[in-house]
mmCIF file of C-alpha atoms in Angstrom:
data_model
loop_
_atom_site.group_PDB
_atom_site.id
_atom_site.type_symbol
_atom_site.label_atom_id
_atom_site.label_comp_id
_atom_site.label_asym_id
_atom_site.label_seq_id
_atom_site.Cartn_x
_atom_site.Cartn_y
_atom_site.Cartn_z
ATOM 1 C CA UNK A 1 19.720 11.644 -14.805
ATOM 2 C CA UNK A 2 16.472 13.029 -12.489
ATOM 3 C CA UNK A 3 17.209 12.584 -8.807
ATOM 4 C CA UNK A 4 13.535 10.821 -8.655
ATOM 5 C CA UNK A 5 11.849 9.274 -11.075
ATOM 6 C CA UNK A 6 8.082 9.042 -10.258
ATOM 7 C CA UNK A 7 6.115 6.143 -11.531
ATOM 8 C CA UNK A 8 2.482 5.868 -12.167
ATOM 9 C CA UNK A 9 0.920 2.844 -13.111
ATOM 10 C CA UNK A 10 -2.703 3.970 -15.282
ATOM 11 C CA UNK A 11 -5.503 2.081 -15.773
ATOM 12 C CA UNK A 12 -9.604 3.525 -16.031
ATOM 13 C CA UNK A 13 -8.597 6.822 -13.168
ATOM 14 C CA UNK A 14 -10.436 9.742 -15.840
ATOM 15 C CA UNK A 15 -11.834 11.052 -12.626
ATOM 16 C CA UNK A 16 -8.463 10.884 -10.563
ATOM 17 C CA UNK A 17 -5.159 10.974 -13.045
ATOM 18 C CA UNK A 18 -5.293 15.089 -13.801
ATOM 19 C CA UNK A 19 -5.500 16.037 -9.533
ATOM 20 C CA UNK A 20 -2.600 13.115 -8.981
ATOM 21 C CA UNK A 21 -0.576 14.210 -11.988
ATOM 22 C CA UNK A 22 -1.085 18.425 -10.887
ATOM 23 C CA UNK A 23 -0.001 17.229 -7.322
ATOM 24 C CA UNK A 24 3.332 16.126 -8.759
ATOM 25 C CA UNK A 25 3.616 18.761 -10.945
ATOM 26 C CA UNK A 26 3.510 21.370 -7.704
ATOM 27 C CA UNK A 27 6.484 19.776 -5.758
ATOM 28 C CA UNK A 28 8.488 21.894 -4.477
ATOM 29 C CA UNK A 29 11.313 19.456 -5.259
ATOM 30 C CA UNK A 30 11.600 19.646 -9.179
ATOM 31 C CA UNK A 31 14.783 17.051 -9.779
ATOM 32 C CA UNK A 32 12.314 14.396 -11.225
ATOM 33 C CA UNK A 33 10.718 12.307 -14.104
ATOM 34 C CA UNK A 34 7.316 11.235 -14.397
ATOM 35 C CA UNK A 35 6.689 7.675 -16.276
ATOM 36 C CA UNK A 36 3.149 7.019 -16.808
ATOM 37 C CA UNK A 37 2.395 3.513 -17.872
ATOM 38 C CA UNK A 38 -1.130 3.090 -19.534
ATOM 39 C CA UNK A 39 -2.100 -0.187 -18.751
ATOM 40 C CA UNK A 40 -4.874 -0.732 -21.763
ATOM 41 C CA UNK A 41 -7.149 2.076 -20.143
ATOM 42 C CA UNK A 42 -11.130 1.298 -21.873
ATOM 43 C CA UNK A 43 -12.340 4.938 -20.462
ATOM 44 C CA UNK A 44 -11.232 8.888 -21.117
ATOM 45 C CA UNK A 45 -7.694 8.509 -18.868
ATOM 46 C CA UNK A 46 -5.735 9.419 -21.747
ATOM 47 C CA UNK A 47 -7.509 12.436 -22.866
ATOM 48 C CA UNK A 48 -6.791 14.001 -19.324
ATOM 49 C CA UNK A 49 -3.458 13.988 -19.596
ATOM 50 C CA UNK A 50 -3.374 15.602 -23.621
ATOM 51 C CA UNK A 51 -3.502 19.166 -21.901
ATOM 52 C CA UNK A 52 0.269 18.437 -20.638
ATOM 53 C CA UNK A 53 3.244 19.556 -22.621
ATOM 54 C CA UNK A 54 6.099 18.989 -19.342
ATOM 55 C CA UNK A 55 9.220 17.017 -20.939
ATOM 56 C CA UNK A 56 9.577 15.491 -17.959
ATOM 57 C CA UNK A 57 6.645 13.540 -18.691
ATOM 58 C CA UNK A 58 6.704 10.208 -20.255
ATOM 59 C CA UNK A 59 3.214 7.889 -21.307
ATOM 60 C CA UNK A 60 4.204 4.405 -21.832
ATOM 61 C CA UNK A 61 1.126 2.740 -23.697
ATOM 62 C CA UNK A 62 0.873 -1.247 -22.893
ATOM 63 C CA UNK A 63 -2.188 -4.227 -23.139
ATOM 64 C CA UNK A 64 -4.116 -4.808 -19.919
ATOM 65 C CA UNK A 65 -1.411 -6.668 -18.069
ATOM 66 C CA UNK A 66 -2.122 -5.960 -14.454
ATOM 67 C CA UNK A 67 -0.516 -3.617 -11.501
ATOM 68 C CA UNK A 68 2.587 -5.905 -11.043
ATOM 69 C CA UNK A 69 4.077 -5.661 -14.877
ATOM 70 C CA UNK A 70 2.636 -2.459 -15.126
ATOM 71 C CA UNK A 71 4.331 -1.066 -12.137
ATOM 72 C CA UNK A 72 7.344 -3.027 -12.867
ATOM 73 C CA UNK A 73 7.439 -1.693 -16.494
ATOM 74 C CA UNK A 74 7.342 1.835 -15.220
ATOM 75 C CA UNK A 75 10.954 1.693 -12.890
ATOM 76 C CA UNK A 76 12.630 -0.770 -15.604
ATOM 77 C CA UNK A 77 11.777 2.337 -17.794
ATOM 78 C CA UNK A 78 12.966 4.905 -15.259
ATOM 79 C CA UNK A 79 16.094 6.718 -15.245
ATOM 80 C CA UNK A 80 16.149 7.938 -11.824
ATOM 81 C CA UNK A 81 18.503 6.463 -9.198
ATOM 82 C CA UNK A 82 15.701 6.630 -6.630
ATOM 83 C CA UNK A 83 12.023 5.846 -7.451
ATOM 84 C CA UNK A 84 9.101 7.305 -6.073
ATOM 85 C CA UNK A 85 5.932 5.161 -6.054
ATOM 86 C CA UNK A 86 2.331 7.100 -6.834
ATOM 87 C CA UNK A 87 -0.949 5.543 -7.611
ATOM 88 C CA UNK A 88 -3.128 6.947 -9.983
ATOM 89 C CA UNK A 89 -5.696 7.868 -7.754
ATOM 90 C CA UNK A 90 -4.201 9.305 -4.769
ATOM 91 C CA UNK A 91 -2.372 13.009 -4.122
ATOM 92 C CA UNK A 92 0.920 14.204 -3.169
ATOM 93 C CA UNK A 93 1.368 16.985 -0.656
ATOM 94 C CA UNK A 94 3.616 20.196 -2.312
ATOM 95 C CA UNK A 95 6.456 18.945 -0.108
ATOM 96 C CA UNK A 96 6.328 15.309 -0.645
ATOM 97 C CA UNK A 97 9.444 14.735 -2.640
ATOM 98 C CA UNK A 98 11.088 17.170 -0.423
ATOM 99 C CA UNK A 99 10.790 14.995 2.829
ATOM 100 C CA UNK A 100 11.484 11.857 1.266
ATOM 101 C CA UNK A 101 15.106 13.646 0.074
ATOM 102 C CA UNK A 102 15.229 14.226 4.216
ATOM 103 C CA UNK A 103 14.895 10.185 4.929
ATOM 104 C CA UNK A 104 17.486 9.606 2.093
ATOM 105 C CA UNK A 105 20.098 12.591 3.247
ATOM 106 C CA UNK A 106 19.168 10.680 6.738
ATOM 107 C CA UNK A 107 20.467 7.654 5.921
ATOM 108 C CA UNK A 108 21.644 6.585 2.250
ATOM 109 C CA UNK A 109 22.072 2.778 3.549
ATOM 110 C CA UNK A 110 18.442 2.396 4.089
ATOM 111 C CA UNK A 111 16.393 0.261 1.369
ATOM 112 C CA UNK A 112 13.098 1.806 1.687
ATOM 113 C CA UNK A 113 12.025 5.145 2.608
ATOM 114 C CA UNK A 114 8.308 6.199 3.795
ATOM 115 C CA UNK A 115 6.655 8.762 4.650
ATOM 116 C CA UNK A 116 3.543 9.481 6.652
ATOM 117 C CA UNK A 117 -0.059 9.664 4.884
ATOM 118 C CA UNK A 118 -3.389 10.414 6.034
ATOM 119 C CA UNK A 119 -6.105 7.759 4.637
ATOM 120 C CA UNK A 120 -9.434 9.176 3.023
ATOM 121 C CA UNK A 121 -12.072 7.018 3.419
ATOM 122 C CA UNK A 122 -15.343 6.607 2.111
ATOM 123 C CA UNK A 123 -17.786 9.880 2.242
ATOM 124 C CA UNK A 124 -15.066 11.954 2.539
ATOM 125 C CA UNK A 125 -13.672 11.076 5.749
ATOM 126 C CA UNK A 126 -9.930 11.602 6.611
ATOM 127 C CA UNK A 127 -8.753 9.597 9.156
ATOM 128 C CA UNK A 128 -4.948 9.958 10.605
ATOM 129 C CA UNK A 129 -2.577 6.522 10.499
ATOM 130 C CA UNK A 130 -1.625 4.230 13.214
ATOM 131 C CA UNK A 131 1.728 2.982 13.348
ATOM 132 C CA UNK A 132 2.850 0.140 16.518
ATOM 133 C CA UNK A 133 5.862 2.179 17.551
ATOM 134 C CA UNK A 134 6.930 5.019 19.238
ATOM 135 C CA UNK A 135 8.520 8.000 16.948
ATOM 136 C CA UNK A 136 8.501 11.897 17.125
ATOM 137 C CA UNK A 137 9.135 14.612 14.689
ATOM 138 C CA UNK A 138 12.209 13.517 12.827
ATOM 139 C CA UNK A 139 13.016 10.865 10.693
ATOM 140 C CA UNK A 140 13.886 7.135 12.134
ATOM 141 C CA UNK A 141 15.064 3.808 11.363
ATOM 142 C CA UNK A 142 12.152 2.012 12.520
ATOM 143 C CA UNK A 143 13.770 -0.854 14.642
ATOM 144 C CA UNK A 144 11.365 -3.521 14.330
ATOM 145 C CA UNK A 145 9.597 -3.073 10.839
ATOM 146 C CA UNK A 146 7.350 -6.179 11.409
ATOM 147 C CA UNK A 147 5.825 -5.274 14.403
ATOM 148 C CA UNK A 148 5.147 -1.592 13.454
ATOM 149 C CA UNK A 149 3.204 -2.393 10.699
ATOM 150 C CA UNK A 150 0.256 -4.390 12.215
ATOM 151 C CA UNK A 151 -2.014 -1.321 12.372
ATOM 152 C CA UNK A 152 -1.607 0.367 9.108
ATOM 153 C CA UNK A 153 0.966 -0.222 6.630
ATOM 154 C CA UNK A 154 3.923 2.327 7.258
ATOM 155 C CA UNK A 155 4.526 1.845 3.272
ATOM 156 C CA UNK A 156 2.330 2.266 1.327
ATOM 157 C CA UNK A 157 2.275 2.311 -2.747
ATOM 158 C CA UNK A 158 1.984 6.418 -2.900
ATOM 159 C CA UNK A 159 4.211 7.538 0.031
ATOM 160 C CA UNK A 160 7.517 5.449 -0.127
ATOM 161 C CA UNK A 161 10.707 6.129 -2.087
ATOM 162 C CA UNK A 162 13.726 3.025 -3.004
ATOM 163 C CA UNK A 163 16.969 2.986 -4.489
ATOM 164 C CA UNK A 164 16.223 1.616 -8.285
ATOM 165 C CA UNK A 165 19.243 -1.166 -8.008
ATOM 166 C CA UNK A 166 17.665 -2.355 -4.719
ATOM 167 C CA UNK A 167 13.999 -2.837 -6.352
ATOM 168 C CA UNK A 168 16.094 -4.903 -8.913
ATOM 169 C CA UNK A 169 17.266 -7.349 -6.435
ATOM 170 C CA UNK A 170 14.297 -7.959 -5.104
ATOM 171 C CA UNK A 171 13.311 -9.033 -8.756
ATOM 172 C CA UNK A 172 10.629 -6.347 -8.268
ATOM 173 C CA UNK A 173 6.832 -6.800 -8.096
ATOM 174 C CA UNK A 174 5.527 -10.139 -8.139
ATOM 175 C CA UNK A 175 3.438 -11.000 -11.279
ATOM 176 C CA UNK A 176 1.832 -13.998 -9.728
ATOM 177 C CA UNK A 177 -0.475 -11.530 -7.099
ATOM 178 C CA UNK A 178 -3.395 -9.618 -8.618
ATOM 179 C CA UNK A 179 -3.678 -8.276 -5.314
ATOM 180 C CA UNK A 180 -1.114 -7.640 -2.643
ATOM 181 C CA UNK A 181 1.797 -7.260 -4.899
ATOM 182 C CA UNK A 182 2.471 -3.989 -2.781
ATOM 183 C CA UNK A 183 2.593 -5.749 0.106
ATOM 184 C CA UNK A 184 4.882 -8.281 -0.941
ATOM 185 C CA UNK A 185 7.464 -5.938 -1.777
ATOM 186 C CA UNK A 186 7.667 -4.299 1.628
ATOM 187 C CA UNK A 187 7.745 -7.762 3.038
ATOM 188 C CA UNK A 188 10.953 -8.291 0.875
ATOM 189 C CA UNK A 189 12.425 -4.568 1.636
ATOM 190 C CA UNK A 190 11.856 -5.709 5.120
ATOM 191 C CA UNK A 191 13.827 -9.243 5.110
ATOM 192 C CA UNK A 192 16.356 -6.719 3.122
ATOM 193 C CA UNK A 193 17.589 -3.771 5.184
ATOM 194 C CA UNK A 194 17.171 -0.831 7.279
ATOM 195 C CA UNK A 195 13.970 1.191 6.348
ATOM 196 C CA UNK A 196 13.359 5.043 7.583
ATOM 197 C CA UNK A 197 10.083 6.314 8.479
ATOM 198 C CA UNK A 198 9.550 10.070 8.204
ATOM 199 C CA UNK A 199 6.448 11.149 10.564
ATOM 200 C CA UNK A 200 5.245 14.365 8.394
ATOM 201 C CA UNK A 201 2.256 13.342 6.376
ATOM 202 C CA UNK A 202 2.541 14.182 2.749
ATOM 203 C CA UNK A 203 0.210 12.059 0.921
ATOM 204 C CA UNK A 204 -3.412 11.444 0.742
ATOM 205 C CA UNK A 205 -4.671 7.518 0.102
ATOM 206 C CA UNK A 206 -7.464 7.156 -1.397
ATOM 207 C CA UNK A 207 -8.736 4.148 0.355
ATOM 208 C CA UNK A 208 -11.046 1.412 -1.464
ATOM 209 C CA UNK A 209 -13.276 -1.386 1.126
ATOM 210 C CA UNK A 210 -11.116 -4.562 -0.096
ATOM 211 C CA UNK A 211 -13.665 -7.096 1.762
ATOM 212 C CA UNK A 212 -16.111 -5.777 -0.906
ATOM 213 C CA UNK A 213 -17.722 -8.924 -3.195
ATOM 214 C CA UNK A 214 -15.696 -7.172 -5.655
ATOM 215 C CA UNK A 215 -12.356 -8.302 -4.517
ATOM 216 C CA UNK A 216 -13.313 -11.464 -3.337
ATOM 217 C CA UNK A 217 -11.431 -13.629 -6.411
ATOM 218 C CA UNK A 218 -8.285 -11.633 -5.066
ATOM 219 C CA UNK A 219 -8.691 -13.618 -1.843
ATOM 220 C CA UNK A 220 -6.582 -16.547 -3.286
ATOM 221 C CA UNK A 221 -4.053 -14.300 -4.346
ATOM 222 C CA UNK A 222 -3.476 -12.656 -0.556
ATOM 223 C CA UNK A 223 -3.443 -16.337 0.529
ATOM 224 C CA UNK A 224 -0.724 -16.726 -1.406
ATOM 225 C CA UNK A 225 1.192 -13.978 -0.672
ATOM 226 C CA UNK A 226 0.910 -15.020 2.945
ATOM 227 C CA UNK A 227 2.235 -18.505 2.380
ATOM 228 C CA UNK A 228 5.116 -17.794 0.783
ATOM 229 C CA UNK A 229 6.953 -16.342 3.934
ATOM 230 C CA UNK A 230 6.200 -19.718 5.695
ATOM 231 C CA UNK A 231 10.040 -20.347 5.995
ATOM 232 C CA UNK A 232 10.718 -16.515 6.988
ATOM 233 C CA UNK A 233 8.212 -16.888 9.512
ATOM 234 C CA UNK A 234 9.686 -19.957 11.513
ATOM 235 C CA UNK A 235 12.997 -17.761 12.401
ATOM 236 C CA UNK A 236 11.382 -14.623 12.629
ATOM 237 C CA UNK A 237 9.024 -13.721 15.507
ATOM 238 C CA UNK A 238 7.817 -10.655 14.109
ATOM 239 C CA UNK A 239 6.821 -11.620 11.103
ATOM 240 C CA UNK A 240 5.180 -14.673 11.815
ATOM 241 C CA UNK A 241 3.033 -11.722 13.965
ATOM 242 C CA UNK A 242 2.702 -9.916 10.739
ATOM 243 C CA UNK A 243 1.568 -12.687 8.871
ATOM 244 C CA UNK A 244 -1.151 -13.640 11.438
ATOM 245 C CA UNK A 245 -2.589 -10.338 11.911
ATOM 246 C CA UNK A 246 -2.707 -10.786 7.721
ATOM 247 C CA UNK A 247 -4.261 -14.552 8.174
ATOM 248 C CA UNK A 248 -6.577 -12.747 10.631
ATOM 249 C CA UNK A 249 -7.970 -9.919 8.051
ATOM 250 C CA UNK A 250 -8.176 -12.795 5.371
ATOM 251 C CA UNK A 251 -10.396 -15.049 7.438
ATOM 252 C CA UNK A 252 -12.757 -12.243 8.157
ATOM 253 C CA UNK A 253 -12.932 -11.033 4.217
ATOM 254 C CA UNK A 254 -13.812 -15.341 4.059
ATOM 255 C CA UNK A 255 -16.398 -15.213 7.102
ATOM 256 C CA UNK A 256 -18.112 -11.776 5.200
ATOM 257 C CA UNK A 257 -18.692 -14.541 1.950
ATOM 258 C CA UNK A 258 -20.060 -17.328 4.636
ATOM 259 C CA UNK A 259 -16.834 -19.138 3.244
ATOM 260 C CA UNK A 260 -16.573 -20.848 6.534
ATOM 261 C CA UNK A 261 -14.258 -23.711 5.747
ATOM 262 C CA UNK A 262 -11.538 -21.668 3.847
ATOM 263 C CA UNK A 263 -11.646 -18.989 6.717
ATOM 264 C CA UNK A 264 -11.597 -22.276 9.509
ATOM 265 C CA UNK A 265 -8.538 -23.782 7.528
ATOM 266 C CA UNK A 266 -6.497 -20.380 7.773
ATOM 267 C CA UNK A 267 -7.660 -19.226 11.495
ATOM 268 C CA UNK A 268 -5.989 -22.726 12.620
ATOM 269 C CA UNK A 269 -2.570 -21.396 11.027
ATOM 270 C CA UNK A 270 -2.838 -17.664 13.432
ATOM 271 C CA UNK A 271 -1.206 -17.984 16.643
ATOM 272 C CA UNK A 272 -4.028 -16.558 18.746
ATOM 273 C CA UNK A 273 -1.339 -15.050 21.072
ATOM 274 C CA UNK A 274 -0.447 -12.481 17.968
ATOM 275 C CA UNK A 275 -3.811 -10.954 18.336
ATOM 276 C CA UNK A 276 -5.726 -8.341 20.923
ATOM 277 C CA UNK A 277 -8.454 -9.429 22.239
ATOM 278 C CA UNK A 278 -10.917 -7.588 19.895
ATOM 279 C CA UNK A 279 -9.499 -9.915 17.270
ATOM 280 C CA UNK A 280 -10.132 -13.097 18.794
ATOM 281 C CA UNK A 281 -13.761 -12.362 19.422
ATOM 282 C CA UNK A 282 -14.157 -11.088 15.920
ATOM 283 C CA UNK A 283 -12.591 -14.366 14.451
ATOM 284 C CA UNK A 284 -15.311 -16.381 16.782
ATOM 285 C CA UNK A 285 -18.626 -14.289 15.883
ATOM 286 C CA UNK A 286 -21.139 -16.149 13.058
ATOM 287 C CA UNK A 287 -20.641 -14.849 9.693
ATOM 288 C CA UNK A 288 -24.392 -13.273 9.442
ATOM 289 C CA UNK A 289 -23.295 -11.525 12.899
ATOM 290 C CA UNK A 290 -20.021 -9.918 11.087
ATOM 291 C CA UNK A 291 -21.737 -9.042 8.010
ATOM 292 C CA UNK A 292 -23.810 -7.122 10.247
ATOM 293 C CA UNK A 293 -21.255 -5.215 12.222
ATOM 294 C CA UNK A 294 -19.791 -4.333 9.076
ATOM 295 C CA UNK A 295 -22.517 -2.427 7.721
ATOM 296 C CA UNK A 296 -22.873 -1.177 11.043
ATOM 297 C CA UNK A 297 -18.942 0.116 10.048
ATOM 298 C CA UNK A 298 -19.994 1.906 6.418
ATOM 299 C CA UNK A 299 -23.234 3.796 8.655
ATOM 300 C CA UNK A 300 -20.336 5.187 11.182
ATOM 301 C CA UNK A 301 -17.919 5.914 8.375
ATOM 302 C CA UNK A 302 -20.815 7.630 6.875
ATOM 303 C CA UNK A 303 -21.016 9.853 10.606
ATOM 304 C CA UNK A 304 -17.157 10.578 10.037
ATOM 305 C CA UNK A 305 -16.630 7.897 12.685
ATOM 306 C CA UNK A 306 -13.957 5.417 12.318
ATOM 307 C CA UNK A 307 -13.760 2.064 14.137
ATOM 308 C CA UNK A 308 -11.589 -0.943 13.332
ATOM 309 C CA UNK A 309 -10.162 -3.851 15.126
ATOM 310 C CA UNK A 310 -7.326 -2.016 16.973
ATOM 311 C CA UNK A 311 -9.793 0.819 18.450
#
């Protein structure tokens, strides 16, 4: 039995799949399985990975099902006690693995394990992540796991590590969300148990613009996602505060389609006091006025300058 078993979901990443798969191949930490699940890829994915002869890796071959049952097929393939999460398109550090065996030696009580990534943007730019807590050089148990993750995501679907029996009781990804799914799950690692951040990047993300026209019919799905903690919310401060700086990014993806009445209908869920006051005058601008600032955004990303709502 591997000490990890890594899981890649694959679907249309010929230009991406031989760096990711070569970046776990180089870990320094060798205990480990690789399960590839090829989720119906249409393009040359496949013929990348012929040049590999490592027993430790394993291609599972599926019809286009989606990331949900395709990541889900992956760990109810793996043997590994712990699972380590890597998207097709993004890149592991040599010492990845390594430091997410330091959260786990850390504390083996914890049900999800992360460590720190940087974020590579469009033209190139690399841009550092921004957490909502306080934390040094060592690894944590990050206290309140809600509140820490309104900036960026301390998970994220190529940097974390969880105990295979806990992903199981969660009844894994959700197959309803096209979009998201990720997200849920940290939600319900969250509402589970302790989770340990480790503050030594280790992974790159290769970041797509979700408020593109091309994710818009995924904007129902994150709508549902969010509504489905309603309950969870009404005892739990910091996740309602979650789940409104989440209803805030969803309005604004609504406002960039001039979908005014959807994004009016979920602004009057937000409890304004959740947000900083960049937010709030964001959420009150014209549509035509936030289209514009946005591609005022790609130009600066363009300059290697990075602006969001929290800077």
């Amino acid at each position: 039995m591997p000490f990890f078993s890594v899981v890649i979901p694959l679907y249309n990443k010929e230009s991406y799949i031989q760096d990711t798969l070569d970046s776990v191949l180089n870990q320094y930490f060798n205990d480990f399985e690789v399960i590839i699940v090829n989720d119906g890829s249409t393009d040359n994915s496949l013929k990348q990975l012929e040049k590999y002869k490592d027993k430790r890796i394993r291609i599972i071959h599926q019809k286009n099902q989606g990331a949900s049952t395709t990541r889900n097929n992956a760990i109810n393939a793996s043997t590994g006690k712990y699972i380590a999460t890597l998207d097709a398109d993004d890149l592991w550090k040599k010492d990845h693995l390594t430091e997410l065996k330091k959260c786990i030696d850390f504390n083996h009580q914890a049900v999800l394990y992360c460590n720190n990534y940087k974020i590579k943007r469009h033209n190139g730019l690399i841009s550092d992540t921004t957490f909502n807590f306080n934390y040094g050089s060592k690894c944590i148990i990050v206290n309140d796991f809600f509140k820490a993750n309104i900036i960026n995501f301390i998970p994220s679907s190529s940097s974390v590590a969880f105990k295979k029996s806990d992903f199981l009781k969660l009844n894994g990804y959700n197959k309803k969300l096209r979009s998201g799914q990720d997200i849920d799950l940290w939600i319900k690692f969250g509402l589970l148990g302790p989770i340990v951040f480790n503050p030594k990047p280790t992974m790159l993300y290769n970041y797509y613009d979700e408020t593109s026209l091309s994710q818009s019919n995924y904007n129902s799905d994150r709508y549902l996602l969010i509504e489905s903690y309603k309950n969870e919310e009404l005892n739990n401060d910091s996740l309602k505060l979650y789940m409104d700086v989440n209803r805030y990014a969803l309005a604004i993806r609504h406002k960039l389609l001039f979908e005014k009445d959807i994004s009016r209908k979920i602004i009057e869920e937000i409890d304004t006091s959740n947000l900083n006051l960049k937010q709030k005058i964001l959420l009150k601008l014209p549509c035509h006025f936030l289209v514009t600032l946005k591609k005022i955004q790609k130009i600066l990303i363009k300059n290697k300058i990075y602006l969001s709502a929290f800077k």
